[in-house]
Coordinates of C-alpha atoms in Angstrom, one line a residue:
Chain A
X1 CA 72.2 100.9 87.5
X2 CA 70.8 103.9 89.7
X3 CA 73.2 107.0 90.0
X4 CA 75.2 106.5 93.3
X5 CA 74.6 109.0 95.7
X6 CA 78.3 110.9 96.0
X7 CA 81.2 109.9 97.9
X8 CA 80.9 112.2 100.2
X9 CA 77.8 111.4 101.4
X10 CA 78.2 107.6 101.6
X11 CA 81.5 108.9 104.0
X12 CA 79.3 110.5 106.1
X13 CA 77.2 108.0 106.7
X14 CA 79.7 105.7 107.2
X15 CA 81.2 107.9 109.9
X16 CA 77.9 107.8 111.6
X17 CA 77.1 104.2 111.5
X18 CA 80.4 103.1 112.9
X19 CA 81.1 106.1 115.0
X20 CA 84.7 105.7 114.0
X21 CA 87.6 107.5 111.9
X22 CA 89.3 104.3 111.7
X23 CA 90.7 103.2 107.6
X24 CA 92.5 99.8 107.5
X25 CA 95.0 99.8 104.7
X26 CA 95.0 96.5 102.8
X27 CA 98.8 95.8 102.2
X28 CA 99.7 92.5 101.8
X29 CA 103.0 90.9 101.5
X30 CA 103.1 87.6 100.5
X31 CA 106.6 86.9 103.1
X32 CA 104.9 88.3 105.7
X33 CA 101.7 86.0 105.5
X34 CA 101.1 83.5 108.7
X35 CA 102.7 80.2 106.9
X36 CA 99.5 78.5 107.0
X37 CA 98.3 81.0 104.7
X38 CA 101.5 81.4 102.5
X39 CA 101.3 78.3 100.5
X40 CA 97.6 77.7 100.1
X41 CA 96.0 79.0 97.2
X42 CA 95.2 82.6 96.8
X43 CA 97.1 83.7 99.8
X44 CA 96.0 87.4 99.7
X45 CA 92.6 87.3 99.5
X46 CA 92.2 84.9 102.4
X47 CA 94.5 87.0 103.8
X48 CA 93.1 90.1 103.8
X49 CA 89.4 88.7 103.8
X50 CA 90.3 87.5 107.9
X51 CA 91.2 90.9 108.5
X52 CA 88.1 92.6 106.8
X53 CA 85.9 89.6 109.3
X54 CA 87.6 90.9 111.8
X55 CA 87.6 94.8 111.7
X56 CA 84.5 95.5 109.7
X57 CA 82.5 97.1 112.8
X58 CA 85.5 98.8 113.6
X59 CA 86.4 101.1 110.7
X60 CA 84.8 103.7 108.5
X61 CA 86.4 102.3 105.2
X62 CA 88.8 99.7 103.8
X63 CA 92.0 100.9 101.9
X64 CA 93.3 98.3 99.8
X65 CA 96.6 99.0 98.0
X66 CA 96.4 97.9 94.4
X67 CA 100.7 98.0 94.2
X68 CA 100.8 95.1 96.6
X69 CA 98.2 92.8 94.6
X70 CA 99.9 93.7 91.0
X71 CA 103.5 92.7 92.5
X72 CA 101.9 89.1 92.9
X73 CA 99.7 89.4 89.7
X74 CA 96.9 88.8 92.1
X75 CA 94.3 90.8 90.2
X76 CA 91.4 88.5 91.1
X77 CA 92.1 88.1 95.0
X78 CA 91.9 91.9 94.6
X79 CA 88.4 91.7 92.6
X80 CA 87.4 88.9 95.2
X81 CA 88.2 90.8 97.9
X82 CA 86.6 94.0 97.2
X83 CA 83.5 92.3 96.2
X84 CA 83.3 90.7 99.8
X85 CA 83.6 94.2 101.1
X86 CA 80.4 95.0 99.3
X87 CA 78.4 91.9 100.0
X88 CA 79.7 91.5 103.6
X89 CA 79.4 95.1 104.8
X90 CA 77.8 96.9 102.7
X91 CA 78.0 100.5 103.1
X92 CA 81.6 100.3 104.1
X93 CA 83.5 102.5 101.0
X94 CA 86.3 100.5 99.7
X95 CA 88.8 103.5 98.4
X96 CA 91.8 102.4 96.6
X97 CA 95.2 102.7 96.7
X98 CA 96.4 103.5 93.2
X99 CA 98.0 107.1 93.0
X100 CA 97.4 106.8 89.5
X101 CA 98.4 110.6 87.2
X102 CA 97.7 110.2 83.8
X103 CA 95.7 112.4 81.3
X104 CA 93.6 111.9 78.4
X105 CA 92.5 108.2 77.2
X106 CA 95.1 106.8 79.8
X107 CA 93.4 108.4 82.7
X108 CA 90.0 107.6 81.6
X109 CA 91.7 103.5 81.1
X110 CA 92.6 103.9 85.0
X111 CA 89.2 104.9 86.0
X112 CA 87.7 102.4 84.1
X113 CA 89.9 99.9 85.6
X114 CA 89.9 101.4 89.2
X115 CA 85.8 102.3 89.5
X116 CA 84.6 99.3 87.1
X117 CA 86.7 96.3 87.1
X118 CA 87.3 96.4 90.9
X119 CA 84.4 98.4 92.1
X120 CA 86.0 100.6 94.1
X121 CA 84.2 103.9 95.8
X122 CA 87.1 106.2 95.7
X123 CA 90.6 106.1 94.6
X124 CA 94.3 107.8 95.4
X125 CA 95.5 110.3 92.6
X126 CA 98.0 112.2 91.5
X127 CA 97.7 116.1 90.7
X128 CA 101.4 116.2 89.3
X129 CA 99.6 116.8 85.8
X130 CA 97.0 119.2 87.0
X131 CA 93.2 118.8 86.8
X132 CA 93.2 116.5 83.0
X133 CA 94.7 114.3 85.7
X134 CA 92.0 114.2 87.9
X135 CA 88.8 115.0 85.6
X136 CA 88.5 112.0 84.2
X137 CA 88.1 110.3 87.4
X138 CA 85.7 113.1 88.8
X139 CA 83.4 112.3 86.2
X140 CA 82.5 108.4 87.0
X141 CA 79.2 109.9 89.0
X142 CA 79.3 109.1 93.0
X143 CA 83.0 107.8 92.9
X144 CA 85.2 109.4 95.0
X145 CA 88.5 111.3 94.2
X146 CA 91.2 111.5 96.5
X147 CA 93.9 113.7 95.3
X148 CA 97.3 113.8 96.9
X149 CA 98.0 117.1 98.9
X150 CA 100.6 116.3 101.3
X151 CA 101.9 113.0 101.9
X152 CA 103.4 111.7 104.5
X153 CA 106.4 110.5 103.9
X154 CA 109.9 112.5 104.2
X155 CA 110.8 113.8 100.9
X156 CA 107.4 114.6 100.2
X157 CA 108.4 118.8 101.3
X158 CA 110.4 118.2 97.7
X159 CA 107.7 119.4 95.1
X160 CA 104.9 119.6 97.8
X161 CA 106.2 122.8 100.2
X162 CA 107.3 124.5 97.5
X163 CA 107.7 127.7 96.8
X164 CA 108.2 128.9 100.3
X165 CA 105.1 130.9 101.2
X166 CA 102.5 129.8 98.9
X167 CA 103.6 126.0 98.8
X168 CA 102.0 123.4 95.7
X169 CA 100.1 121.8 98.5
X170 CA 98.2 124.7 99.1
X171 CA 97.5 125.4 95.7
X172 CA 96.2 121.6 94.9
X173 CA 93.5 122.3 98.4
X174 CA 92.0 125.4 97.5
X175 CA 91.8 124.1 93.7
X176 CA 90.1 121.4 94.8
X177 CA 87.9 122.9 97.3
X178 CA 86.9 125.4 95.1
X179 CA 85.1 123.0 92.9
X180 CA 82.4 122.3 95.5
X181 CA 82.4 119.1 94.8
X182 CA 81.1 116.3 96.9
X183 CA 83.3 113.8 95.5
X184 CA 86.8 115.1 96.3
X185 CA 89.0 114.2 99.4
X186 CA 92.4 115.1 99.7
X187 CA 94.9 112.9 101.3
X188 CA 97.3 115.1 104.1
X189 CA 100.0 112.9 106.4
X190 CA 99.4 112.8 109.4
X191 CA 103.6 113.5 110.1
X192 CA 103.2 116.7 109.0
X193 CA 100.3 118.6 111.4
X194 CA 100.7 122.0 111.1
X195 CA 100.9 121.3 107.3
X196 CA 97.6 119.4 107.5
X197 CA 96.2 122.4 109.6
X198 CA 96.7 124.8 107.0
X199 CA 95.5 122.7 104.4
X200 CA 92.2 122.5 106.6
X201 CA 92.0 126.2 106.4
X202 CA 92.5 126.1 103.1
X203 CA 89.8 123.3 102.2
X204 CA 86.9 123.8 105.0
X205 CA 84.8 120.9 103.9
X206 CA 86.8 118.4 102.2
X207 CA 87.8 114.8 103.7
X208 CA 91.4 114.0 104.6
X209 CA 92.2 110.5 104.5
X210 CA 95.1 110.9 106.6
X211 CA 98.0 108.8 106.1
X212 CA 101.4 108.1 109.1
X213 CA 100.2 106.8 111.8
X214 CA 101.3 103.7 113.3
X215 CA 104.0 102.0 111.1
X216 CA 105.3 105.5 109.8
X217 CA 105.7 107.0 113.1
X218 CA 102.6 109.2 115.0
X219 CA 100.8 108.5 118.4
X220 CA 98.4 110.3 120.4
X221 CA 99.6 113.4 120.8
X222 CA 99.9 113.5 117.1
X223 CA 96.2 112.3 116.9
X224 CA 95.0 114.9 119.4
X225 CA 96.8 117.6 116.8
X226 CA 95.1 116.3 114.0
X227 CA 91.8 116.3 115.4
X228 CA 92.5 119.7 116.9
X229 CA 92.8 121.7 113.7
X230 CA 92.2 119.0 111.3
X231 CA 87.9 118.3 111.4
X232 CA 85.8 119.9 109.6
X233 CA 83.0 122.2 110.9
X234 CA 80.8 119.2 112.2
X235 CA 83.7 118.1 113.8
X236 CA 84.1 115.3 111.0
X237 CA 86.1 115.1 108.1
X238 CA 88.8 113.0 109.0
X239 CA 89.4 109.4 107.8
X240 CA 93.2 107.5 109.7
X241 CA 94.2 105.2 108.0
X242 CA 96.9 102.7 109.3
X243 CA 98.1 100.0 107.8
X244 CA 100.9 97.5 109.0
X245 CA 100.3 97.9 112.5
X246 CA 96.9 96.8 112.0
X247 CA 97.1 93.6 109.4
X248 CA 100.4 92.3 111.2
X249 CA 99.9 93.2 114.6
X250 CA 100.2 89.3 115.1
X251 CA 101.3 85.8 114.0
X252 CA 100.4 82.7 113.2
X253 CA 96.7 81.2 112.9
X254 CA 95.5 83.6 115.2
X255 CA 96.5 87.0 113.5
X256 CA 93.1 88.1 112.7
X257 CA 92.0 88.6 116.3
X258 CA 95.3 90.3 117.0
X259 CA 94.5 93.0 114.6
X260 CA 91.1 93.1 115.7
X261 CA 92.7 94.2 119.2
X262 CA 95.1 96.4 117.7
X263 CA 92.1 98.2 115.6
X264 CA 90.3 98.9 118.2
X265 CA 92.9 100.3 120.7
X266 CA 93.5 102.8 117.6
X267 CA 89.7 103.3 116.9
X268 CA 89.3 104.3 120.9
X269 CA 92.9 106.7 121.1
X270 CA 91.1 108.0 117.4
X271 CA 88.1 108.3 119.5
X272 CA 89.8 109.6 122.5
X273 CA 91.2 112.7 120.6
X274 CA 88.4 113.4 118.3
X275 CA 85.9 113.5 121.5
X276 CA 88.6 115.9 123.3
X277 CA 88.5 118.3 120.6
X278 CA 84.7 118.4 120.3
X279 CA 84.9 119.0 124.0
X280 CA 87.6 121.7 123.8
Chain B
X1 CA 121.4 86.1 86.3
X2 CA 124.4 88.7 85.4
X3 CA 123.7 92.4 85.9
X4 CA 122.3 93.9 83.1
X5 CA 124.3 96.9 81.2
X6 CA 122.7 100.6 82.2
X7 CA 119.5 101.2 81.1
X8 CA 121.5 104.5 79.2
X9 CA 123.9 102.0 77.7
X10 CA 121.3 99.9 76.4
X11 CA 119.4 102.9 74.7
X12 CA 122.4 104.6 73.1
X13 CA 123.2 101.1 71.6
X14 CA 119.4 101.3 70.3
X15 CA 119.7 104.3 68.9
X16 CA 123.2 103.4 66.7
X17 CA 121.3 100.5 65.4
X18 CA 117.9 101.5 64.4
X19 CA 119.4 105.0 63.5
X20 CA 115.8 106.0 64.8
X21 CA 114.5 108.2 67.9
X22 CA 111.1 106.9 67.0
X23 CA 109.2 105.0 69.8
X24 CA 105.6 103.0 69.4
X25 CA 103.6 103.8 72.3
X26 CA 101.7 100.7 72.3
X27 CA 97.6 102.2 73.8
X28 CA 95.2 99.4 72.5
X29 CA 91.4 100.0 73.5
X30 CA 89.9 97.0 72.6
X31 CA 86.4 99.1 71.0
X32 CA 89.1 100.7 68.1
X33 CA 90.8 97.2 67.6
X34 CA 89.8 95.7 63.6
X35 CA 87.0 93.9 64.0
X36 CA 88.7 90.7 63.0
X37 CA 90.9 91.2 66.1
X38 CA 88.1 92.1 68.9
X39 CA 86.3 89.1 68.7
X40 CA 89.3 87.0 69.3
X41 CA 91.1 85.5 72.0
X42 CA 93.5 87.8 73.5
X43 CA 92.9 91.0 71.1
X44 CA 95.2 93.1 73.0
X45 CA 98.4 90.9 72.5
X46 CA 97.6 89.8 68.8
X47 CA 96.9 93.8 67.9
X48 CA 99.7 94.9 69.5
X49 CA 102.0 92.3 68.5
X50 CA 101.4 92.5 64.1
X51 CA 101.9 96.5 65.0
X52 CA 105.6 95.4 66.7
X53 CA 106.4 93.1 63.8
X54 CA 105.3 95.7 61.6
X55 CA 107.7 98.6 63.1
X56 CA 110.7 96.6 64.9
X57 CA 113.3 97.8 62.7
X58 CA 112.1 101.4 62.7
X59 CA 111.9 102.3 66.5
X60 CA 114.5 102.4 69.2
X61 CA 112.0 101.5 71.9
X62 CA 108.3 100.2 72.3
X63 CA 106.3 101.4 75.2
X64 CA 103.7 99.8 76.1
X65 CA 100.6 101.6 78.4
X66 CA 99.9 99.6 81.8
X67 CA 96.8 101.7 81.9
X68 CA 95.5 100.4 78.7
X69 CA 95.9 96.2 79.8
X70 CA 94.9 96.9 83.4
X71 CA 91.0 98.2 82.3
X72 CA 90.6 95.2 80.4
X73 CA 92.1 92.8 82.4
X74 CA 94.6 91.9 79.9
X75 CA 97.3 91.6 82.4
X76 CA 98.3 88.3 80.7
X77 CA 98.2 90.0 76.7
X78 CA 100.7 92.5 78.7
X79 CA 103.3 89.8 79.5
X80 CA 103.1 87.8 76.3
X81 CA 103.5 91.1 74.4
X82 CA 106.6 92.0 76.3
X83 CA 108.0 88.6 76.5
X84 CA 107.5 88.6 72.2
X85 CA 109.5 91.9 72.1
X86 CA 112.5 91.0 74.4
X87 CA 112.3 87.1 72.1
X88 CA 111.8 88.4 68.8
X89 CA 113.8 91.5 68.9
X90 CA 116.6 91.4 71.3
X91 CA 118.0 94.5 72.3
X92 CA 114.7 96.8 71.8
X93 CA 114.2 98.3 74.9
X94 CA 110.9 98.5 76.8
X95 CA 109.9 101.3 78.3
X96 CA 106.1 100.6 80.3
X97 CA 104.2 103.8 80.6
X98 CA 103.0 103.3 84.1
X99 CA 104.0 107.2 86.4
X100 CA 103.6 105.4 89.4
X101 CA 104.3 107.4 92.5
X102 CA 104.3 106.2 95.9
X103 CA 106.9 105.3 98.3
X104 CA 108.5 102.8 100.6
X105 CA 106.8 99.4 100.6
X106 CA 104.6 100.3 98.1
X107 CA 107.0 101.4 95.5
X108 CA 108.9 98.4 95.7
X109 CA 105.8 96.9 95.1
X110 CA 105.6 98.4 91.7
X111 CA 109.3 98.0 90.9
X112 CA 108.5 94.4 91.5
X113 CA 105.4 94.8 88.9
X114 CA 107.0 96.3 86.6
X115 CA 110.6 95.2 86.2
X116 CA 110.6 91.4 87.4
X117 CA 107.1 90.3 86.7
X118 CA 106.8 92.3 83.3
X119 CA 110.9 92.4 82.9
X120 CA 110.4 95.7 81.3
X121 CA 113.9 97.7 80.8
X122 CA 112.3 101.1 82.2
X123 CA 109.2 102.5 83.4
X124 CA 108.2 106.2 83.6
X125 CA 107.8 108.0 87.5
X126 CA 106.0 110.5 88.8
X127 CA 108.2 113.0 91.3
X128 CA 105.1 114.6 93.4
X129 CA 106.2 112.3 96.0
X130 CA 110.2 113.3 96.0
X131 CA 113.0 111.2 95.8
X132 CA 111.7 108.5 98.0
X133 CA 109.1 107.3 95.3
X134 CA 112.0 107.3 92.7
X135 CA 114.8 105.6 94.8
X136 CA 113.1 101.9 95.4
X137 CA 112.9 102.0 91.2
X138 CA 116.4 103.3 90.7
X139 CA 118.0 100.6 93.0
X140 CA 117.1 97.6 90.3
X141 CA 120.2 97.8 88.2
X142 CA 120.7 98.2 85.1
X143 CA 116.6 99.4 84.7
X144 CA 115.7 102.6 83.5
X145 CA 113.7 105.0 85.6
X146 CA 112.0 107.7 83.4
X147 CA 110.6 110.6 85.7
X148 CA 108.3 112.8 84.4
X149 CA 109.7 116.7 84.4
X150 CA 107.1 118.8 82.0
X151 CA 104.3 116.3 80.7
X152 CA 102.9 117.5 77.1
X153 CA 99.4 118.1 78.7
X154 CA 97.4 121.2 79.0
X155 CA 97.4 121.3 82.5
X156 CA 100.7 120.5 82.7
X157 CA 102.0 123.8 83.7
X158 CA 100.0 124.2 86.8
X159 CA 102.2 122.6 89.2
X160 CA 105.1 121.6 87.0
X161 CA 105.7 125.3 86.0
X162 CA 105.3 127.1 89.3
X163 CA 107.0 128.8 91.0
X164 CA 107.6 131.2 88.5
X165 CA 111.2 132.1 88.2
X166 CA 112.4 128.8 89.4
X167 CA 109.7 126.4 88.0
X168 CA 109.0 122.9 89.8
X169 CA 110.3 120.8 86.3
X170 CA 113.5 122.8 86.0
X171 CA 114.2 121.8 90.1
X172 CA 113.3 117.7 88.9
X173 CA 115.3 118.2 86.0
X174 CA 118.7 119.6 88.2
X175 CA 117.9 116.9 90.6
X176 CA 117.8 114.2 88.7
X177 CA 120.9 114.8 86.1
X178 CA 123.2 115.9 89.5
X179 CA 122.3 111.9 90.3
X180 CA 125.0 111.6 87.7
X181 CA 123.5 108.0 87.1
X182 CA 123.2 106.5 83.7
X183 CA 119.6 104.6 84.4
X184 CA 117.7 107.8 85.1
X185 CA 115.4 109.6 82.0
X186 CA 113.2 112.6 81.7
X187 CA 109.6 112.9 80.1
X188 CA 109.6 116.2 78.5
X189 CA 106.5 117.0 76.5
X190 CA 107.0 118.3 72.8
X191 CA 104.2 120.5 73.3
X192 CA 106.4 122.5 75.7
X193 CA 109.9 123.3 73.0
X194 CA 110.6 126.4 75.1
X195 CA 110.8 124.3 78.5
X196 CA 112.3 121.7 76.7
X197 CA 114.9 123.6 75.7
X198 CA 115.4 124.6 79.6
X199 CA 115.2 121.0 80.3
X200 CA 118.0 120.3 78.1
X201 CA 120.2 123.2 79.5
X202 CA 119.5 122.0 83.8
X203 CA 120.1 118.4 82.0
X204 CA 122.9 118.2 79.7
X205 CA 123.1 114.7 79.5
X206 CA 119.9 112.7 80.5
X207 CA 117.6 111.2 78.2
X208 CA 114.5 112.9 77.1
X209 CA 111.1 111.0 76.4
X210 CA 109.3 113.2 74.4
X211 CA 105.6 112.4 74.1
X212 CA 102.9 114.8 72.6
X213 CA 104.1 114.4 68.9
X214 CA 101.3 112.5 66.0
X215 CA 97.7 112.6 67.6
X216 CA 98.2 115.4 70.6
X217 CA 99.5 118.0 68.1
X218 CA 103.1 118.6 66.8
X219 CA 104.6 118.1 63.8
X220 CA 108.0 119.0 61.4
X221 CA 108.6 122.3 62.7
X222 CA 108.1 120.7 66.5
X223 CA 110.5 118.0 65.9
X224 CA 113.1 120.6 64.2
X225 CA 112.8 122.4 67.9
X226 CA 112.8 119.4 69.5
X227 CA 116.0 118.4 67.9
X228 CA 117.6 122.0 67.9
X229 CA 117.1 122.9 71.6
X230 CA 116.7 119.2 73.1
X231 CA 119.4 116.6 72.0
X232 CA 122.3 115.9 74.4
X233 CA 126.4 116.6 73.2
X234 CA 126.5 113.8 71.0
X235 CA 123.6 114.8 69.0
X236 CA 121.7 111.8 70.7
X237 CA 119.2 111.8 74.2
X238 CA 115.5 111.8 72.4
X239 CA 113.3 109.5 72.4
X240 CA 109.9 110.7 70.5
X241 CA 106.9 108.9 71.3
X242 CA 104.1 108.4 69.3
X243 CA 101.5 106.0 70.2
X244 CA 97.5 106.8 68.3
X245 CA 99.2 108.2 65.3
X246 CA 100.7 105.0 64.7
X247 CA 98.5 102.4 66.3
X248 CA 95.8 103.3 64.6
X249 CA 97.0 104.6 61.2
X250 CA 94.7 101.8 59.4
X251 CA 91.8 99.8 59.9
X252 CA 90.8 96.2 58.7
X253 CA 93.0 93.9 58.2
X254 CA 95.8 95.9 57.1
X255 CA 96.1 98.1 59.7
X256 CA 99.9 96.9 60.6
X257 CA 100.8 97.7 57.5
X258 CA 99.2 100.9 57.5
X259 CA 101.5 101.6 60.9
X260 CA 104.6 100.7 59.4
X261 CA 104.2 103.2 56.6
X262 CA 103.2 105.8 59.5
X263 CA 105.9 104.7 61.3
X264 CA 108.3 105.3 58.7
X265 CA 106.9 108.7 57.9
X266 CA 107.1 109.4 61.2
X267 CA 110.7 108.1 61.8
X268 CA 112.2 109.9 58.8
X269 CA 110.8 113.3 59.6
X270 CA 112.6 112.6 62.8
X271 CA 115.6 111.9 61.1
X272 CA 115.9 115.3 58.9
X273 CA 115.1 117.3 62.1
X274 CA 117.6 115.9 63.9
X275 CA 119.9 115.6 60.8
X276 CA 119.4 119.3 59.8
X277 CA 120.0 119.9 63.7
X278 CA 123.2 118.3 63.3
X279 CA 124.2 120.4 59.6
X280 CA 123.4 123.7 61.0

């Protein structure tokens, strides 16, 4: 197999070709499935596969989120579904939801699992055990590595804002920054902007994928404050991902096409304020 | 089904039974597995299950690594191994190694995973996310939620030991022992006895899981700190992992006898550390 060209880069493009910062997060729950779908067999790939049909020109990336898959011990809809990513749209990074934090042997057993059984281009991490946690996951050449920073939800100020003045989240950026690598993402909630504007000053060139909007609260003014002091210097560098308000934004038989609408009204407002700041 | 006793309960009884803090981490990568074993069916469950027969009545728990099932696929090995363990030796709790961190929907997705579809009796956390990615664990009764507090890794300290003065560890440690609750655990790495020893003092009466003992370093004069700064009032609360040490103590077809004997070793130098901890 050739080397594949970094993470970065394939983000980049992806940005270009589909002129959009839109992520759909892949969370399925098998109770909240249209009933024609609930009792047929493998449920949350054909699931999730109508919604990839559907919003495929629309986003940047696909987010699936391993937790929901395990809960059903539906490893191969997972496998199945990411390699219809692949074959379907090629180009279109798949970066999954895993949040994994482990060292040594264990961490290299998560990368193999996360970058080699499923395929994946990038995946969530944890830095609560430092940069063991993280190396051996920076090291599968041309995966990516998306390290939490600040998440979204509302304990996350716990361990993450601490101490007062030079807060953990600040120190995980600029660590991660400073190895210039092209592989690294960080992932900064979009419920905390002036948070996610000092993490952009802290890490200039790396992606966000930025979490909270839609389900978890957020709208346009809180897009047009991401975009404001969140892009990078080629006014990129931002990937929004949403989730349920996306995959069950309708019912019944003809829930694909409703989250087809409801990804693109969030990939136009998405559009709306990154073109404002660019014009600012 | 009746609610189960604490997960607390359940260990203390453990540990008057076996009269052991010794725990088999249970880490098997099929390319070290006798070659008897990797050619078969299911490796992971038959290794892993002679090495439980092997050291039942020396440990008072087994934990298994997700990590280490998940790269191979072995998701099946994973619940026949735990299902043998709960069948063949009732009352042996099992801890999965998993430090999954994430919140809301997706936690309870992994609380789903790993206590009903695995039926483990604990699983170990990871706190970067606050107390939202521990609560959706801690509300299935009667299972144990270890969170991770100082982790035995090099990098450890870098978040976990910052700020300074009033370290991140000692603030999870406070947090989770004023929860008063007698299902919650710490991870406290034996390569840290001084922090441990702090642990111990912002925790008086949680639980410690002490990896970092056997193949990451330690040995009698670690456990004689462990045990003289780290048990709780009742000369109990440690838990010492070791998983390589043991695991792979042989090779060939004896290699489960080979981890008993290391087991034992292992076991009884715990005993006159925490034995001469209890004389002096």
């Amino acid at each position: 197999m050739s080397v594949p060209e970094p993470f970065g880069q394939r983000l980049r493009q992806s940005w270009a070709r589909s002129d959009s910062a839109l992520c759909v997060g892949l969370d399925p729950v098998r109770e909240r499935l249209p009933s024609h779908l609930a009792q047929a067999p493998d449920p949350l790939f054909h699931f999730c596969r109508e919604i990839v049909e559907a919003t495929a020109d629309l986003v940047c990336a696909f987010k699936p989120n391993i937790a929901f898959f395990n809960a059903e011990g539906a490893e191969g809809d997972l496998k199945r579904l990411i390699d219809h990513i692949h074959t379907a749209h090629p180009g279109v990074p798949v970066i999954i939801d895993a949040k994994r934090g482990d060292v040594g042997s264990t961490a290299s057993m998560y990368a193999r699992e996360l970058f080699e059984r499923y395929n994946t281009d990038a995946a969530t991490v944890n830095p609560w055990l430092g940069w063991d946690s993280i190396a051996p996951f920076a090291e599968h050449e041309g995966r990516g590595v998306v390290v939490l920073c600040h998440t979204s939800n509302p304990s996350s100020a716990w361990l993450q804002e601490e101490p007062r003045g030079d807060p953990a989240y600040l120190k995980v950026a600029r660590e991660m920054q400073s190895r210039d690598a092209d592989n690294l993402a960080l992932v900064v909630g979009a419920t905390f902007p002036e948070q996610l504007a000092e993490v952009r000053r802290a890490a200039p060139t790396l992606p966000f994928l930025v979490p909270g909007v839609g389900a978890q609260g957020g709208g346009a003014d809180e897009l047009r404050q991401i975009f404001a002091s969140g892009v990078d210097e080629s006014g990129q560098g931002i990937v929004v991902n949403a989730s349920r308000s996306i995959i069950y934004a309708g019912t019944g038989k003809a829930y694909a096409a409703a989250s087809r609408q409801a990804a693109m009204g969030l990939r136009d407002q998405i559009r709306r304020a990154r073109d404002r700041q660019q014009s600012d």
